[in-house]
């Protein structure tokens, strides 16, 4: 293999590849990136056996061929080369090494044979649709924070994507929950998405999709089978296994009868919660809301460090209510609201609260209360 490529495009492709590679893999080949020079350019592939990313970049190919080299090492080398540099990569099968040259720099890297590199065969994709990058980013950003990190409940370790009928139209819906809070976002289903199976996209793939969507071009192509998802962003293709599990019936968690409506300035409320929670203990993080008479009094009592209170004016005309929430969860949700106001629909101190930026908003959040 002998190929010459611009540093900038090689660095960008290697940055995508090395994010997928497991740093401390016990299987040496999984720490490597596969480089394949063909008539189409230089192809790169990296995998951790659950997720795979492939990309082809423009290159001058003097001799086709393929080789695998340590992903982190070659990424660091190329990152430290001067801007605008040309990078030459040359490997011969006999030496088991690849030589990287750029200007007066010369690096020799150990290689492993390409035949050992695993392939994440996607199988037949039964669903195929395109979605605007901004729409996909919105679905993920509105729900990603609520993904569970509890490994025993593995079926909650991702975002549940599915289509469903809502108010007479088919919508593509994203849902995530960790048992303490639930996030749900939706948008009109793209053509071809209707009838797709409900799929749970794992946390790592979700984070990678969110990064790749920045350079996606006009559309992102999504393909699904019962076990895999493949997302194509311009020249980058990400394939990931789906979580093999059943997502719980989240509809039952969303309260329908919460009749106490509280409307508050989102920014003022979030800053007040943030200030009083400074006193709260790391373990508890509880903030109490005493609601009534057109205002909410936020208070925190921590035997170890003291207490804090702050009042915020609200639009609320139901009976007085005292309720407690985890301050960090409350702040996570208010950070996702788009409007200037936050609408909280409450029932009683022991029941979940519904939070939106307005009535009928495409995103809604459910937060479980805490004892205070």
mmCIF file of N, CA, C and O in Angstrom, residues 4-51:
data_model
loop_
_atom_site.group_PDB
_atom_site.id
_atom_site.type_symbol
_atom_site.label_atom_id
_atom_site.label_comp_id
_atom_site.label_asym_id
_atom_site.label_seq_id
_atom_site.Cartn_x
_atom_site.Cartn_y
_atom_site.Cartn_z
ATOM 1 N N UNK A 4 -0.894 8.954 -0.556
ATOM 2 C CA UNK A 4 -0.603 10.299 -0.042
ATOM 3 C C UNK A 4 -1.925 11.022 0.197
ATOM 4 O O UNK A 4 -2.829 10.979 -0.657
ATOM 5 N N UNK A 5 -2.024 11.690 1.345
ATOM 6 C CA UNK A 5 -3.295 12.306 1.740
ATOM 7 C C UNK A 5 -3.027 13.605 2.494
ATOM 8 O O UNK A 5 -1.956 13.783 3.085
ATOM 9 N N UNK A 6 -3.974 14.530 2.440
ATOM 10 C CA UNK A 6 -3.829 15.794 3.188
ATOM 11 C C UNK A 6 -4.018 15.538 4.675
ATOM 12 O O UNK A 6 -4.882 14.768 5.079
ATOM 13 N N UNK A 7 -3.202 16.227 5.467
ATOM 14 C CA UNK A 7 -3.270 16.048 6.924
ATOM 15 C C UNK A 7 -4.673 16.337 7.460
ATOM 16 O O UNK A 7 -5.195 15.589 8.285
ATOM 17 N N UNK A 8 -5.301 17.442 7.019
ATOM 18 C CA UNK A 8 -6.581 17.867 7.604
ATOM 19 C C UNK A 8 -7.659 16.800 7.433
ATOM 20 O O UNK A 8 -8.375 16.462 8.385
ATOM 21 N N UNK A 9 -7.775 16.245 6.214
ATOM 22 C CA UNK A 9 -8.838 15.254 5.996
ATOM 23 C C UNK A 9 -8.512 13.942 6.712
ATOM 24 O O UNK A 9 -9.412 13.268 7.225
ATOM 25 N N UNK A 10 -7.211 13.582 6.766
ATOM 26 C CA UNK A 10 -6.831 12.368 7.496
ATOM 27 C C UNK A 10 -7.092 12.524 8.992
ATOM 28 O O UNK A 10 -7.607 11.606 9.646
ATOM 29 N N UNK A 11 -6.778 13.690 9.522
ATOM 30 C CA UNK A 11 -6.983 13.931 10.963
ATOM 31 C C UNK A 11 -8.461 13.847 11.328
ATOM 32 O O UNK A 11 -8.837 13.245 12.336
ATOM 33 N N UNK A 12 -9.302 14.444 10.494
ATOM 34 C CA UNK A 12 -10.746 14.431 10.778
ATOM 35 C C UNK A 12 -11.289 13.000 10.773
ATOM 36 O O UNK A 12 -12.044 12.605 11.661
ATOM 37 N N UNK A 13 -10.860 12.215 9.762
ATOM 38 C CA UNK A 13 -11.328 10.822 9.678
ATOM 39 C C UNK A 13 -10.796 9.990 10.843
ATOM 40 O O UNK A 13 -11.520 9.161 11.409
ATOM 41 N N UNK A 14 -9.536 10.218 11.218
ATOM 42 C CA UNK A 14 -8.965 9.471 12.350
ATOM 43 C C UNK A 14 -9.638 9.845 13.667
ATOM 44 O O UNK A 14 -9.776 9.019 14.565
ATOM 45 N N UNK A 15 -10.062 11.116 13.785
ATOM 46 C CA UNK A 15 -10.742 11.525 15.030
ATOM 47 C C UNK A 15 -12.066 10.776 15.170
ATOM 48 O O UNK A 15 -12.459 10.381 16.268
ATOM 49 N N UNK A 16 -12.770 10.569 14.052
ATOM 50 C CA UNK A 16 -14.018 9.778 14.087
ATOM 51 C C UNK A 16 -13.705 8.329 14.471
ATOM 52 O O UNK A 16 -14.405 7.735 15.291
ATOM 53 N N UNK A 17 -12.654 7.777 13.881
ATOM 54 C CA UNK A 17 -12.325 6.367 14.109
ATOM 55 C C UNK A 17 -11.871 6.105 15.535
ATOM 56 O O UNK A 17 -12.323 5.151 16.178
ATOM 57 N N UNK A 18 -10.981 6.960 16.054
ATOM 58 C CA UNK A 18 -10.416 6.671 17.380
ATOM 59 C C UNK A 18 -11.427 6.830 18.510
ATOM 60 O O UNK A 18 -11.250 6.280 19.581
ATOM 61 N N UNK A 19 -12.540 7.553 18.258
ATOM 62 C CA UNK A 19 -13.580 7.656 19.299
ATOM 63 C C UNK A 19 -14.295 6.326 19.502
ATOM 64 O O UNK A 19 -14.802 6.048 20.582
ATOM 65 N N UNK A 20 -14.365 5.521 18.435
ATOM 66 C CA UNK A 20 -15.058 4.230 18.507
ATOM 67 C C UNK A 20 -14.180 3.175 19.176
ATOM 68 O O UNK A 20 -14.657 2.304 19.893
ATOM 69 N N UNK A 21 -12.864 3.283 18.942
ATOM 70 C CA UNK A 21 -11.919 2.265 19.424
ATOM 71 C C UNK A 21 -11.882 2.250 20.953
ATOM 72 O O UNK A 21 -11.815 3.296 21.602
ATOM 73 N N UNK A 22 -11.939 1.044 21.531
ATOM 74 C CA UNK A 22 -11.796 0.906 22.987
ATOM 75 C C UNK A 22 -10.327 1.076 23.371
ATOM 76 O O UNK A 22 -9.457 0.402 22.813
ATOM 77 N N UNK A 23 -10.065 1.978 24.313
ATOM 78 C CA UNK A 23 -8.674 2.272 24.684
ATOM 79 C C UNK A 23 -7.986 1.066 25.319
ATOM 80 O O UNK A 23 -6.812 0.824 25.095
ATOM 81 N N UNK A 24 -8.714 0.330 26.136
ATOM 82 C CA UNK A 24 -8.079 -0.753 26.895
ATOM 83 C C UNK A 24 -8.617 -2.115 26.459
ATOM 84 O O UNK A 24 -8.977 -2.946 27.277
ATOM 85 N N UNK A 25 -8.663 -2.327 25.168
ATOM 86 C CA UNK A 25 -9.195 -3.597 24.660
ATOM 87 C C UNK A 25 -8.194 -4.732 24.904
ATOM 88 O O UNK A 25 -6.991 -4.557 24.764
ATOM 89 N N UNK A 26 -8.713 -5.897 25.279
ATOM 90 C CA UNK A 26 -7.848 -7.072 25.481
ATOM 91 C C UNK A 26 -7.571 -7.775 24.151
ATOM 92 O O UNK A 26 -6.758 -8.685 24.087
ATOM 93 N N UNK A 27 -8.294 -7.351 23.083
ATOM 94 C CA UNK A 27 -8.073 -7.929 21.751
ATOM 95 C C UNK A 27 -7.285 -6.899 20.934
ATOM 96 O O UNK A 27 -7.826 -5.853 20.576
ATOM 97 N N UNK A 28 -5.986 -7.163 20.653
ATOM 98 C CA UNK A 28 -5.125 -6.151 20.022
ATOM 99 C C UNK A 28 -5.690 -5.533 18.747
ATOM 100 O O UNK A 28 -5.597 -4.318 18.548
ATOM 101 N N UNK A 29 -6.326 -6.333 17.896
ATOM 102 C CA UNK A 29 -6.814 -5.815 16.616
ATOM 103 C C UNK A 29 -7.878 -4.733 16.806
ATOM 104 O O UNK A 29 -8.041 -3.835 15.975
ATOM 105 N N UNK A 30 -8.608 -4.777 17.936
ATOM 106 C CA UNK A 30 -9.661 -3.780 18.189
ATOM 107 C C UNK A 30 -9.091 -2.413 18.558
ATOM 108 O O UNK A 30 -9.816 -1.420 18.574
ATOM 109 N N UNK A 31 -7.793 -2.361 18.887
ATOM 110 C CA UNK A 31 -7.154 -1.074 19.158
ATOM 111 C C UNK A 31 -6.663 -0.422 17.867
ATOM 112 O O UNK A 31 -6.145 0.687 17.892
ATOM 113 N N UNK A 32 -6.817 -1.133 16.755
ATOM 114 C CA UNK A 32 -6.301 -0.650 15.471
ATOM 115 C C UNK A 32 -7.400 -0.061 14.599
ATOM 116 O O UNK A 32 -8.585 -0.343 14.781
ATOM 117 N N UNK A 33 -6.970 0.747 13.633
ATOM 118 C CA UNK A 33 -7.857 1.254 12.590
ATOM 119 C C UNK A 33 -7.415 0.594 11.281
ATOM 120 O O UNK A 33 -6.222 0.437 11.020
ATOM 121 N N UNK A 34 -8.397 0.172 10.493
ATOM 122 C CA UNK A 34 -8.105 -0.445 9.196
ATOM 123 C C UNK A 34 -8.013 0.646 8.139
ATOM 124 O O UNK A 34 -8.943 1.455 7.978
ATOM 125 N N UNK A 35 -6.884 0.699 7.444
ATOM 126 C CA UNK A 35 -6.674 1.644 6.337
ATOM 127 C C UNK A 35 -6.680 0.837 5.044
ATOM 128 O O UNK A 35 -5.908 -0.108 4.900
ATOM 129 N N UNK A 36 -7.554 1.214 4.096
ATOM 130 C CA UNK A 36 -7.617 0.486 2.828
ATOM 131 C C UNK A 36 -7.573 1.482 1.671
ATOM 132 O O UNK A 36 -8.480 2.316 1.531
ATOM 133 N N UNK A 37 -6.501 1.384 0.859
ATOM 134 C CA UNK A 37 -6.348 2.266 -0.295
ATOM 135 C C UNK A 37 -6.913 1.584 -1.529
ATOM 136 O O UNK A 37 -6.543 0.454 -1.846
ATOM 137 N N UNK A 38 -7.854 2.274 -2.210
ATOM 138 C CA UNK A 38 -8.472 1.747 -3.437
ATOM 139 C C UNK A 38 -8.537 2.877 -4.457
ATOM 140 O O UNK A 38 -8.091 3.999 -4.192
ATOM 141 N N UNK A 39 -9.126 2.577 -5.597
ATOM 142 C CA UNK A 39 -9.293 3.608 -6.624
ATOM 143 C C UNK A 39 -10.174 4.754 -6.165
ATOM 144 O O UNK A 39 -10.129 5.857 -6.724
ATOM 145 N N UNK A 40 -11.011 4.524 -5.145
ATOM 146 C CA UNK A 40 -11.923 5.565 -4.659
ATOM 147 C C UNK A 40 -11.265 6.490 -3.637
ATOM 148 O O UNK A 40 -11.817 7.531 -3.282
ATOM 149 N N UNK A 41 -10.108 6.108 -3.104
ATOM 150 C CA UNK A 41 -9.436 6.925 -2.093
ATOM 151 C C UNK A 41 -8.956 6.050 -0.949
ATOM 152 O O UNK A 41 -8.732 4.847 -1.111
ATOM 153 N N UNK A 42 -8.828 6.670 0.233
ATOM 154 C CA UNK A 42 -8.386 5.940 1.422
ATOM 155 C C UNK A 42 -9.577 5.707 2.341
ATOM 156 O O UNK A 42 -10.204 6.658 2.815
ATOM 157 N N UNK A 43 -9.881 4.445 2.576
ATOM 158 C CA UNK A 43 -10.975 4.096 3.479
ATOM 159 C C UNK A 43 -10.447 3.791 4.869
ATOM 160 O O UNK A 43 -9.372 3.195 5.028
ATOM 161 N N UNK A 44 -11.185 4.223 5.901
ATOM 162 C CA UNK A 44 -10.820 3.952 7.289
ATOM 163 C C UNK A 44 -11.984 3.239 7.959
ATOM 164 O O UNK A 44 -13.150 3.562 7.707
ATOM 165 N N UNK A 45 -11.664 2.271 8.807
ATOM 166 C CA UNK A 45 -12.711 1.553 9.536
ATOM 167 C C UNK A 45 -12.225 1.256 10.951
ATOM 168 O O UNK A 45 -11.074 0.864 11.150
ATOM 169 N N UNK A 46 -13.104 1.488 11.934
ATOM 170 C CA UNK A 46 -12.801 1.172 13.336
ATOM 171 C C UNK A 46 -14.030 0.522 13.950
ATOM 172 O O UNK A 46 -15.163 0.830 13.572
ATOM 173 N N UNK A 47 -13.807 -0.365 14.923
ATOM 174 C CA UNK A 47 -14.935 -1.049 15.555
ATOM 175 C C UNK A 47 -14.591 -1.441 16.989
ATOM 176 O O UNK A 47 -13.418 -1.596 17.338
ATOM 177 N N UNK A 48 -15.630 -1.573 17.820
ATOM 178 C CA UNK A 48 -15.458 -2.142 19.170
ATOM 179 C C UNK A 48 -16.313 -3.407 19.306
ATOM 180 O O UNK A 48 -16.613 -3.848 20.417
ATOM 181 N N UNK A 49 -16.739 -3.953 18.167
ATOM 182 C CA UNK A 49 -17.611 -5.132 18.032
ATOM 183 C C UNK A 49 -19.088 -4.827 18.266
ATOM 184 O O UNK A 49 -19.953 -5.625 17.892
ATOM 185 N N UNK A 50 -19.401 -3.697 18.913
ATOM 186 C CA UNK A 50 -20.797 -3.277 19.063
ATOM 187 C C UNK A 50 -21.139 -2.167 18.076
ATOM 188 O O UNK A 50 -22.297 -1.972 17.716
ATOM 189 N N UNK A 51 -20.112 -1.409 17.689
ATOM 190 C CA UNK A 51 -20.312 -0.257 16.823
ATOM 191 C C UNK A 51 -19.154 -0.195 15.832
ATOM 192 O O UNK A 51 -18.030 -0.565 16.167
#
